[in-house]
mmCIF file of C-alpha atoms in Angstrom:
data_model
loop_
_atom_site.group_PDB
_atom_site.id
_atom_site.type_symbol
_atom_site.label_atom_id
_atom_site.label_comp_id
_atom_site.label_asym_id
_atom_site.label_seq_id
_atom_site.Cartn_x
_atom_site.Cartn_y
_atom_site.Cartn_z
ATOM 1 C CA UNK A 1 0.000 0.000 0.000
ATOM 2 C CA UNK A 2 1.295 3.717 -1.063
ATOM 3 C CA UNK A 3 2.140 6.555 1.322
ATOM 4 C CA UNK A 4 -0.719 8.283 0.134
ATOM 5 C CA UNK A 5 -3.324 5.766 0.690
ATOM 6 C CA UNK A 6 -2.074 5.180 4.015
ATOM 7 C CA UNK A 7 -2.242 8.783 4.864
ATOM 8 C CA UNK A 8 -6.301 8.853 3.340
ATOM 9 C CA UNK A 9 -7.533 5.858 5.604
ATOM 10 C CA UNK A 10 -6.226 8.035 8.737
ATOM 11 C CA UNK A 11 -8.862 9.359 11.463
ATOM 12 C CA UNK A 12 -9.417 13.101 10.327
ATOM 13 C CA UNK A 13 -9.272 15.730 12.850
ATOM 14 C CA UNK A 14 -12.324 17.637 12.546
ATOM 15 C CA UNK A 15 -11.474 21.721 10.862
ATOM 16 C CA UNK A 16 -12.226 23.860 13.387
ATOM 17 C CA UNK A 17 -13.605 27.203 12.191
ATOM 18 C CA UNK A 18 -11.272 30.180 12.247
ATOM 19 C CA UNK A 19 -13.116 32.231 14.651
ATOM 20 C CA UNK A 20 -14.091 29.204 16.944
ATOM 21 C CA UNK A 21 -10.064 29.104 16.980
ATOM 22 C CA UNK A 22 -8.964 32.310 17.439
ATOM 23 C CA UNK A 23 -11.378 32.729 20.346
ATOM 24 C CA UNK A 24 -9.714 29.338 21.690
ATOM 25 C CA UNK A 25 -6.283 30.488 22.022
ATOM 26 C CA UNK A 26 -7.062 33.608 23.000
ATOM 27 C CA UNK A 27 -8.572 31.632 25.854
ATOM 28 C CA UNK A 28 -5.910 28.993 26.132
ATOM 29 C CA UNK A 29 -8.467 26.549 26.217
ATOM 30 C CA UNK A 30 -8.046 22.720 24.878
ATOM 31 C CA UNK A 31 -10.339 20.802 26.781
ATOM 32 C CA UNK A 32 -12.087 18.319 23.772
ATOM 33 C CA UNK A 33 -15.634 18.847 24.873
ATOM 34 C CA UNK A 34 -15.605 22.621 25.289
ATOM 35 C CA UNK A 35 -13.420 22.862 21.697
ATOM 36 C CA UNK A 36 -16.163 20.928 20.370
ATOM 37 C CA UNK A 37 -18.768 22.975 21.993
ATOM 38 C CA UNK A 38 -17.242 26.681 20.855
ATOM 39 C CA UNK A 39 -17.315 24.901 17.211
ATOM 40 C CA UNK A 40 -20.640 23.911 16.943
ATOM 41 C CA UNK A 41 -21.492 27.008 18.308
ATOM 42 C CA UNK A 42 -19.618 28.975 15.726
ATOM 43 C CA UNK A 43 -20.726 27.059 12.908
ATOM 44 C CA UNK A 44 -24.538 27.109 14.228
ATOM 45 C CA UNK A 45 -24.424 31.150 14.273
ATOM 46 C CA UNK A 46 -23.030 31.230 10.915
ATOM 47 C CA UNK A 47 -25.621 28.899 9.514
ATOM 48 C CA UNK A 48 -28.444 30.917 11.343
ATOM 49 C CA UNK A 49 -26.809 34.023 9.762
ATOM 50 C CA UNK A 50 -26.614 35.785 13.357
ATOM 51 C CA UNK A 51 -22.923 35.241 13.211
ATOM 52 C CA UNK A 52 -22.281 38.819 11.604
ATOM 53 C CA UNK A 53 -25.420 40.459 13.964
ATOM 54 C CA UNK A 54 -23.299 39.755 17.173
ATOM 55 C CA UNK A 55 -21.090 42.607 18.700
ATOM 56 C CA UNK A 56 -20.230 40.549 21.891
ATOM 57 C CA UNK A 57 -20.800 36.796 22.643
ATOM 58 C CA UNK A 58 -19.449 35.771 25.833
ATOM 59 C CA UNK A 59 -19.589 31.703 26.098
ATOM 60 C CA UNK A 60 -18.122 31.678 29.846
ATOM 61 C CA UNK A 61 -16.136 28.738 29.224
ATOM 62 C CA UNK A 62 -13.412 27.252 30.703
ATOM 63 C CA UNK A 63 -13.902 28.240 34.752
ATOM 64 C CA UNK A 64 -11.675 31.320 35.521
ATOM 65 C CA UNK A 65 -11.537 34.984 34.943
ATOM 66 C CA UNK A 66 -9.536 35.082 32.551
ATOM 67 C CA UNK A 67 -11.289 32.071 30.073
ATOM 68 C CA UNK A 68 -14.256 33.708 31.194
ATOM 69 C CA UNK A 69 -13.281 37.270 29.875
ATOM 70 C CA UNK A 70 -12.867 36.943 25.804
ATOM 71 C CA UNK A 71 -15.178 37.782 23.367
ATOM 72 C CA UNK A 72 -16.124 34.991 20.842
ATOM 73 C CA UNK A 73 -16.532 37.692 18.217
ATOM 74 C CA UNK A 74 -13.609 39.395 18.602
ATOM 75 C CA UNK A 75 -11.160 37.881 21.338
ATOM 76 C CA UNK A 76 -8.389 40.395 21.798
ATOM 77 C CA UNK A 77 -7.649 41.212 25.034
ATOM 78 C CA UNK A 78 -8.453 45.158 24.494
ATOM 79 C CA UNK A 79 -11.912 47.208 25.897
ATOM 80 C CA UNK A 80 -12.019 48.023 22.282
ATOM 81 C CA UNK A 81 -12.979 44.588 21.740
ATOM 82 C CA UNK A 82 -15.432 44.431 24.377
ATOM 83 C CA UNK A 83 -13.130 41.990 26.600
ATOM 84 C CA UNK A 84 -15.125 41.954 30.042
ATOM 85 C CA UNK A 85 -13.701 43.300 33.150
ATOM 86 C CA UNK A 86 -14.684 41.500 36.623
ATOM 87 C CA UNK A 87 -15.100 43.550 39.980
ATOM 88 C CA UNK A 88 -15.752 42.777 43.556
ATOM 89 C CA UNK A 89 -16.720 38.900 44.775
ATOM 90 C CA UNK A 90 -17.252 37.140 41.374
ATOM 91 C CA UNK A 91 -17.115 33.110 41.496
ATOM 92 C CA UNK A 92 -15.776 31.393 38.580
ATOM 93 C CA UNK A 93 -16.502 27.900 37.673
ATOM 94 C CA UNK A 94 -17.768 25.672 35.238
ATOM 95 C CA UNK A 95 -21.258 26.687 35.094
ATOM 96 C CA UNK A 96 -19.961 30.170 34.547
ATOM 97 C CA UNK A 97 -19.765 33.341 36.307
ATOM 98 C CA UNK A 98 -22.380 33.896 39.866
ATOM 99 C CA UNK A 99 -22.010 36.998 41.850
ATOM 100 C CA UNK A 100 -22.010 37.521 45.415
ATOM 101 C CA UNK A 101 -24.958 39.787 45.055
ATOM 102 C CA UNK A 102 -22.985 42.715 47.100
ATOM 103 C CA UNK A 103 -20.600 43.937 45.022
ATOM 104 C CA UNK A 104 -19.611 41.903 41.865
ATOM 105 C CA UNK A 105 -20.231 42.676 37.918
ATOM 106 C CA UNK A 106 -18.781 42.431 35.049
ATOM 107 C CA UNK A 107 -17.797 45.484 32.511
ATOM 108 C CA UNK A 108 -18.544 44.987 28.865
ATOM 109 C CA UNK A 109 -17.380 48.349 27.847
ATOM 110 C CA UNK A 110 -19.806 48.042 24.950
ATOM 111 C CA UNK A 111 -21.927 51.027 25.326
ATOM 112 C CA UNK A 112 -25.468 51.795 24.574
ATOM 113 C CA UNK A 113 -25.049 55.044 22.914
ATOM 114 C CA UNK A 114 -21.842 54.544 20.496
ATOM 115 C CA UNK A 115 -21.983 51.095 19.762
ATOM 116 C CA UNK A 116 -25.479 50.309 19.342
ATOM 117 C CA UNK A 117 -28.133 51.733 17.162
ATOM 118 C CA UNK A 118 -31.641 52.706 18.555
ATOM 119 C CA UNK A 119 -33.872 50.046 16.955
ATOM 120 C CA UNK A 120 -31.744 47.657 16.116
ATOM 121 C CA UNK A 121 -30.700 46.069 19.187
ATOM 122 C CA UNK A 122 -30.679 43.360 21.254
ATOM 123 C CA UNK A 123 -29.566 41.641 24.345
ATOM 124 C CA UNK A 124 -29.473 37.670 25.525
ATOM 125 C CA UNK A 125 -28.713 35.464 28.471
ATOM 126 C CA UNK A 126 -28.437 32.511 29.839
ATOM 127 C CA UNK A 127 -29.235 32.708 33.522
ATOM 128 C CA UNK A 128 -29.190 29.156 35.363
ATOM 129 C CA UNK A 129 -30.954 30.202 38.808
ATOM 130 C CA UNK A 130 -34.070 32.390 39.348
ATOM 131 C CA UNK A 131 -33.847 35.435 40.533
ATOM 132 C CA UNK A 132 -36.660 37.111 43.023
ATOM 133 C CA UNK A 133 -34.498 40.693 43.073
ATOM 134 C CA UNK A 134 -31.727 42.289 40.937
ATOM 135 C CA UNK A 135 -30.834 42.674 36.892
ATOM 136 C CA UNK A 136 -28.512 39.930 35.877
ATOM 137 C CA UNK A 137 -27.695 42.359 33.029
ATOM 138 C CA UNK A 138 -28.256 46.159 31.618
ATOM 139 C CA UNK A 139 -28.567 49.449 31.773
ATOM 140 C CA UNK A 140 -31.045 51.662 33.649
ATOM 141 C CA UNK A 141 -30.957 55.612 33.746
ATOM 142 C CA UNK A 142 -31.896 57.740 36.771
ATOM 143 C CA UNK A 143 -35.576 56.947 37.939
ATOM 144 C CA UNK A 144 -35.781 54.518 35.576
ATOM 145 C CA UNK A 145 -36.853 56.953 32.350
ATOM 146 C CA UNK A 146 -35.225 54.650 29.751
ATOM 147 C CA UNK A 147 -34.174 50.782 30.431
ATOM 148 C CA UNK A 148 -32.075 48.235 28.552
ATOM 149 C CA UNK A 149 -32.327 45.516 31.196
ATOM 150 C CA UNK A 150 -33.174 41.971 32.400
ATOM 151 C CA UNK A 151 -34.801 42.270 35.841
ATOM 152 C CA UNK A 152 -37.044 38.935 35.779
ATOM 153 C CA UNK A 153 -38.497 39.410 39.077
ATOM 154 C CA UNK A 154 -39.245 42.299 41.626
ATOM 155 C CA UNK A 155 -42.445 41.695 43.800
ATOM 156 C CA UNK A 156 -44.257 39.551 41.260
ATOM 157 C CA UNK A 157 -43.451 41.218 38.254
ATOM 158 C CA UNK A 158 -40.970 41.093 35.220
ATOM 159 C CA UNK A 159 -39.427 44.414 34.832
ATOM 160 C CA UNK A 160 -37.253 43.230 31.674
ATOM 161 C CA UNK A 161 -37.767 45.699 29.228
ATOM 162 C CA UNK A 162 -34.904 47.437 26.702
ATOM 163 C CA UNK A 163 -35.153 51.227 24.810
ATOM 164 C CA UNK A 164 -38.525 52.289 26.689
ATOM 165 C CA UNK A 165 -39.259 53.190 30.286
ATOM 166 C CA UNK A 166 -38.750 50.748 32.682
ATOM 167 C CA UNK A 167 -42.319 48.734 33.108
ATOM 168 C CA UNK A 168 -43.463 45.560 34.417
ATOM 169 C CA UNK A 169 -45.673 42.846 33.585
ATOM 170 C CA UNK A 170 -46.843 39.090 34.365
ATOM 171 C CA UNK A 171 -44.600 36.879 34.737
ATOM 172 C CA UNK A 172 -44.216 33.511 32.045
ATOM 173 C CA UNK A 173 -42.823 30.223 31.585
ATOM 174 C CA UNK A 174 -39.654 28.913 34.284
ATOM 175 C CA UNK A 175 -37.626 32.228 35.090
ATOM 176 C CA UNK A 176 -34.616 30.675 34.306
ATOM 177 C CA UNK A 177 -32.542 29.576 30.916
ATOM 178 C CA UNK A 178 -32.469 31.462 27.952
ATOM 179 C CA UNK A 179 -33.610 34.995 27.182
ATOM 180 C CA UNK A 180 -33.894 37.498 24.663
ATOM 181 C CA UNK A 181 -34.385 41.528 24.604
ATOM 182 C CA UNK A 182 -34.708 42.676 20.417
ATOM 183 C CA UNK A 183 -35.857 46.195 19.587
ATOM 184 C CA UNK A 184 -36.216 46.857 15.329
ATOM 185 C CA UNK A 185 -38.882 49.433 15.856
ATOM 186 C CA UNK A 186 -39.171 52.752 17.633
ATOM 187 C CA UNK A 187 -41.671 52.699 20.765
ATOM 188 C CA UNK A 188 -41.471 48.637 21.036
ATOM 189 C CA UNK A 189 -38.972 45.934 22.033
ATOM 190 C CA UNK A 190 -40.101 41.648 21.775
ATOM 191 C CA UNK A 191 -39.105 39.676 24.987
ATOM 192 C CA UNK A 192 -38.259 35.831 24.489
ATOM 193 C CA UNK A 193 -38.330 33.826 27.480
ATOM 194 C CA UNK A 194 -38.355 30.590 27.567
ATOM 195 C CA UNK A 195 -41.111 27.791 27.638
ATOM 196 C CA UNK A 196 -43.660 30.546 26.855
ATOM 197 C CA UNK A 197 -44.519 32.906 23.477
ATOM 198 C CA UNK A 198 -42.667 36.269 22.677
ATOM 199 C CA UNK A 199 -43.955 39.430 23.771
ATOM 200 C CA UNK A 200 -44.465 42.611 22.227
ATOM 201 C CA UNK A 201 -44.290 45.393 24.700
ATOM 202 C CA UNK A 202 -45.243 49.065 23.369
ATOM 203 C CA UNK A 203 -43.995 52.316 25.076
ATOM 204 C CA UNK A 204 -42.549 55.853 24.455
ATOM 205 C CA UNK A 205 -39.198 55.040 22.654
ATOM 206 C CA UNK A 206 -36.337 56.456 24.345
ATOM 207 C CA UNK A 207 -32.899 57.380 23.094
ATOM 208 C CA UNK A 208 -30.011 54.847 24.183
ATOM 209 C CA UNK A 209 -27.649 55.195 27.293
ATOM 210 C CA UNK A 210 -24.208 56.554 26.956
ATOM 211 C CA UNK A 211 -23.184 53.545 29.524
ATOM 212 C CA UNK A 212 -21.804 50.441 28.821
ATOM 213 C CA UNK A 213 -23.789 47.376 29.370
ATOM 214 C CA UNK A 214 -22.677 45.095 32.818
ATOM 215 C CA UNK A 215 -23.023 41.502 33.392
ATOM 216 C CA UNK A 216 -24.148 40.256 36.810
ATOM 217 C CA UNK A 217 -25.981 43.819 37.494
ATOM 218 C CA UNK A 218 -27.234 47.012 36.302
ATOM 219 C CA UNK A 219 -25.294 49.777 35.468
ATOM 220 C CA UNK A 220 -27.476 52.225 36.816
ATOM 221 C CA UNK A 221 -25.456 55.457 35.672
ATOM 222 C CA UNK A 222 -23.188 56.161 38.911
ATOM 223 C CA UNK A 223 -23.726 53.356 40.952
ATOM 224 C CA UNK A 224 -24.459 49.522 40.221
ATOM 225 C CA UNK A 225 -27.331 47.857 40.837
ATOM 226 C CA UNK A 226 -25.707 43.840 42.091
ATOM 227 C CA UNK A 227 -27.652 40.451 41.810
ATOM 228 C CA UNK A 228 -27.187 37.113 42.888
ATOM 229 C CA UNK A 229 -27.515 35.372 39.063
ATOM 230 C CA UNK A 230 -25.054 32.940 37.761
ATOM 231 C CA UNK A 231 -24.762 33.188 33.891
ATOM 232 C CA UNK A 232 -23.751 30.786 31.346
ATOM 233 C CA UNK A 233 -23.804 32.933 28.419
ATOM 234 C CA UNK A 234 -24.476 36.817 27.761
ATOM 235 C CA UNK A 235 -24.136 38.503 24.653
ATOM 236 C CA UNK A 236 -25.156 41.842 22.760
ATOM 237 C CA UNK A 237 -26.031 42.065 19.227
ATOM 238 C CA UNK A 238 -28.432 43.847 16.317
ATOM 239 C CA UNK A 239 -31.976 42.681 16.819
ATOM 240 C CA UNK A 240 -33.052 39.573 16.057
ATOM 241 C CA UNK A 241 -36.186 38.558 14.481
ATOM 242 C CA UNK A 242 -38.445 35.647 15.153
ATOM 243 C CA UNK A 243 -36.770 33.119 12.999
ATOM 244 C CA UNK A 244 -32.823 33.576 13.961
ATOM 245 C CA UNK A 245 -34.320 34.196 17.776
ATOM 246 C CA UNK A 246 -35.164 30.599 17.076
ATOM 247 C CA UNK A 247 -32.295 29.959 16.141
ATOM 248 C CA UNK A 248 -30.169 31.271 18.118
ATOM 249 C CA UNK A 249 -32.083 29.852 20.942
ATOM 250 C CA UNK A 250 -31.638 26.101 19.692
ATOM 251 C CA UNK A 251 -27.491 27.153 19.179
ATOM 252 C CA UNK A 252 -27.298 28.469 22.886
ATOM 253 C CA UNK A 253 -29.713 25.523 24.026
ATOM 254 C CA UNK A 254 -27.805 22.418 22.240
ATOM 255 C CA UNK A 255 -24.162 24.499 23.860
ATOM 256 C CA UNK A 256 -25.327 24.520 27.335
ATOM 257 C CA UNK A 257 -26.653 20.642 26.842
ATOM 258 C CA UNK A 258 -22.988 19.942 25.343
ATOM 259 C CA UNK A 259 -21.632 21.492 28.488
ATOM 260 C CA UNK A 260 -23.498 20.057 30.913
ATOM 261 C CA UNK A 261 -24.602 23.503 32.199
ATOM 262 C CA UNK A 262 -28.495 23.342 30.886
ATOM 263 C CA UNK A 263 -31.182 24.337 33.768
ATOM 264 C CA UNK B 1 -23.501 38.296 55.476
ATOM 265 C CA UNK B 2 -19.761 38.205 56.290
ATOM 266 C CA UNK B 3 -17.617 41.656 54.778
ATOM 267 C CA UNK B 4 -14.466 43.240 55.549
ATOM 268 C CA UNK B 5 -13.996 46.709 56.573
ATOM 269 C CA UNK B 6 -12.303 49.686 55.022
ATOM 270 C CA UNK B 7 -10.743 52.803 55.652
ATOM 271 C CA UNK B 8 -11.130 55.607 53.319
ATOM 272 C CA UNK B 9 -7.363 55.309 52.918
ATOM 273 C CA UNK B 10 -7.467 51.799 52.710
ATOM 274 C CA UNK B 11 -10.464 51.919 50.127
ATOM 275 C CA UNK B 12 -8.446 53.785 47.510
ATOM 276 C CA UNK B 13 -5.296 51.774 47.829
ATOM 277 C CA UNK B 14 -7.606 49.213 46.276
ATOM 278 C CA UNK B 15 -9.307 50.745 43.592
ATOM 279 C CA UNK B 16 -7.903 49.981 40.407
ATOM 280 C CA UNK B 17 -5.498 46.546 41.346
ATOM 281 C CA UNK B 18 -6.585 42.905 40.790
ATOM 282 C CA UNK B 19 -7.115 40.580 43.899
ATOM 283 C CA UNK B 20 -6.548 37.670 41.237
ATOM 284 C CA UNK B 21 -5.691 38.163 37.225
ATOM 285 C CA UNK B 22 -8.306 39.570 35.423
ATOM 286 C CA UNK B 23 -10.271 40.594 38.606
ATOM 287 C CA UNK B 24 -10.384 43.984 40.580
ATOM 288 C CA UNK B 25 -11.299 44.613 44.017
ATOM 289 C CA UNK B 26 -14.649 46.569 43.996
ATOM 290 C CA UNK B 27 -14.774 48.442 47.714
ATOM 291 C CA UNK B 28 -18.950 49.721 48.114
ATOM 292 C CA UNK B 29 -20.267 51.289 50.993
ATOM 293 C CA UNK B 30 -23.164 49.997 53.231
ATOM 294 C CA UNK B 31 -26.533 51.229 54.706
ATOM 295 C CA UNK B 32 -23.730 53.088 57.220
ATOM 296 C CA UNK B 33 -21.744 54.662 54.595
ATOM 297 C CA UNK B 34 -18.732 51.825 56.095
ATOM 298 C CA UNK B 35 -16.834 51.085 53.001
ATOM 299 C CA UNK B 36 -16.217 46.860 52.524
ATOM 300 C CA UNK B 37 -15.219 44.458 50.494
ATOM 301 C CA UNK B 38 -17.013 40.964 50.098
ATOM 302 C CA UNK B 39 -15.396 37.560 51.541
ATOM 303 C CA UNK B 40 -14.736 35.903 48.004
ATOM 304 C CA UNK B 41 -12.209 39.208 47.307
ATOM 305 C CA UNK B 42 -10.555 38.052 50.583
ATOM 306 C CA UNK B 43 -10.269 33.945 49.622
ATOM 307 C CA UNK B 44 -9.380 34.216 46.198
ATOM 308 C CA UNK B 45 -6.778 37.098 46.168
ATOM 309 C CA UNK B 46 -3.678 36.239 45.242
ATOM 310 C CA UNK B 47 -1.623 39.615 45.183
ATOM 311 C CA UNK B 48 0.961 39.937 47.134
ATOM 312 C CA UNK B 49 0.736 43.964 47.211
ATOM 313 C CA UNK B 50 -2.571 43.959 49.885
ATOM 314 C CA UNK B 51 -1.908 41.160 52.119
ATOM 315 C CA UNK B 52 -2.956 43.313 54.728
ATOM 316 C CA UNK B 53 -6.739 42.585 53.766
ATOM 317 C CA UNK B 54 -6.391 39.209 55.856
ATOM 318 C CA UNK B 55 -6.175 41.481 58.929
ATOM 319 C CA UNK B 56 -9.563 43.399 58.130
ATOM 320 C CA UNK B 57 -12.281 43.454 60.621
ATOM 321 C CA UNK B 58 -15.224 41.447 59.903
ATOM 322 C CA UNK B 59 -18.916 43.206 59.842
ATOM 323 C CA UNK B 60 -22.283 41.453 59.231
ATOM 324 C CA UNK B 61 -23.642 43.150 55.415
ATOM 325 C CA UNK B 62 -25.993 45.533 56.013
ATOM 326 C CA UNK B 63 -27.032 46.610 52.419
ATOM 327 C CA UNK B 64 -28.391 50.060 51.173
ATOM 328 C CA UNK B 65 -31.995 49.530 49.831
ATOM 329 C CA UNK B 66 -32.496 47.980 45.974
ATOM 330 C CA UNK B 67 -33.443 50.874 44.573
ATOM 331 C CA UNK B 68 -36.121 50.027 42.044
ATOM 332 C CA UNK B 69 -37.843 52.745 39.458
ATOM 333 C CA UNK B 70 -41.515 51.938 38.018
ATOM 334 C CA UNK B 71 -42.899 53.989 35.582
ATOM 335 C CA UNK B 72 -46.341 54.324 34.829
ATOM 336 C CA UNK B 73 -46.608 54.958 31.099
#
């Protein structure tokens, strides 16, 4: 038998996409399952064509601060590139990143105003406990005028609500797993949750925040506004409409299953 | 709750350095104005430059109020 045919009945190591790589050794990560899982990932954006929507997709893979930290969309270790920044009591694990629910968040220098346009915006997470009190993620103003937060629980109520003043309403489905925030139109936003039907909430529109978006809490303009979630994914993008919410959803879904993580 | 007490002086030689890579110490003040830091900052920090935060006095958490806005549209 040639060299050649010896060489074509060898296992092939699967390609791994370019940006699923890059985002890998940024990381330093080379555990099998999570390489796999990043892949996949990658690969199911692309297909979905949401890949070139995202400005920030933060995985939380790997179990420290600084696996945790990089940007799947662009993983340079620069604010410019919307590389997180962890303050106060954050624990990081395999399941991702909890707070202490006193003083930790996470900085996403990706702000509202500059890097986001009015009505096309959106915001996702994957939260693995359920909250009763706090925003696992966003941006409030003073007195609560214009919002661009989760808050999935306060007395009863879901407060979630992004571009419009803050408002509550019933809540739906389990109050953890994974959620979307996607404004395309002026004076209304659509709220995915899961195990229940999207929303379309109608208000005033309001301009966006010149704030960056946190993880963990609310930036609330001056001071933060700390929960106790733990996250498994986060990430900020152009709105979304039904179909690639869809399929996004499945994407993050089938990645948390992969990594064990899924609530 | 378990925190650690701060200083004012003490609060600003933190602000701005990393208790472990990639993570900064973030000192807030309570319902007293006391300004602490949380009990994971303490365990997990690994910089050499503050090992005087072992030796900070412990307080029970008292938090300042969740300030929460609802507008009526």
């Amino acid at each position: 038998m040639s060299y050649y045919s010896l060489i074509s009945l060898m296992p092939k190591t699967p390609a791994i996409d370019p940006d699923a790589s890059a985002f890998l050794t940024a990381a330093g990560i080379t555990s099998p399952t999570i390489t796999s899982a990043i892949n996949t990932l990658v690969l199911s954006f692309k297909s979905a064509g949401v890949w070139t929507k995202m400005r920030a997709i933060y995985p939380l893979v790997g179990g420290t601060a600084t696996t945790h930290k990089f940007n799947l969309k662009d993983p340079r270790d620069l604010n410019a590139a919307y590389r997180l920044q962890f303050f106060g009591g954050v624990t990081h694990d395999s399941n991702g990143i909890t707070s202490n629910g006193t003083n930790a968040y996470a900085d996403t220098f990706l702000n509202d105003l500059t890097h986001l346009t009015n009505t096309n915006k959106s915001i996702s997470m994957y939260i693995r406990n359920v909250l009763t009190v706090g925003s696992p993620m966003g941006i409030i103003n003073s007195r609560g005028v214009v919002s661009n937060r989760f808050y999935p629980e306060f007395l009863g109520l879901d407060y979630s609500t992004l571009g419009l003043a803050q408002s509550g309403r019933s809540i739906a489905g389990p109050q953890k797993g994974f959620f979307t925030l996607s404004k395309s139109v002026s004076g209304s936003f659509k709220y995915y949750r899961p195990g229940t039907a999207a929303i379309t909430v109608l208000g005033t529109n309001q301009s966006n925040l010149n704030a960056n978006y946190y993880l963990l809490g609310s930036n609330n303009m001056g001071t933060t506004e700390f929960s106790l979630a733990n996250l498994a994914f986060a990430s900020i993008q152009e709105s979304l409409n039904d179909t690639e919410e869809a399929n996004f959803r499945t994407a993050i879904i089938a990645f948390e299953t992969t990594l064990s993580r899924n609530v | 709750m378990i925190v650690y007490i701060l200083t004012e002086q003490q609060k600003e030689l933190l602000i701005g350095k990393e208790y472990i890579k990639d993570s900064y110490f973030n000192p807030i003040q309570d319902i007293e104005d006391n300004w602490i830091i949380s009990e994971e900052e303490i365990s997990q920090c690994t910089n050499k430059e503050v090992e005087w935060i072992k030796d900070l006095p412990q307080i029970q958490f008292n938090p300042k109020p969740p300030t929460m806005f609802i507008i009526t549209e």
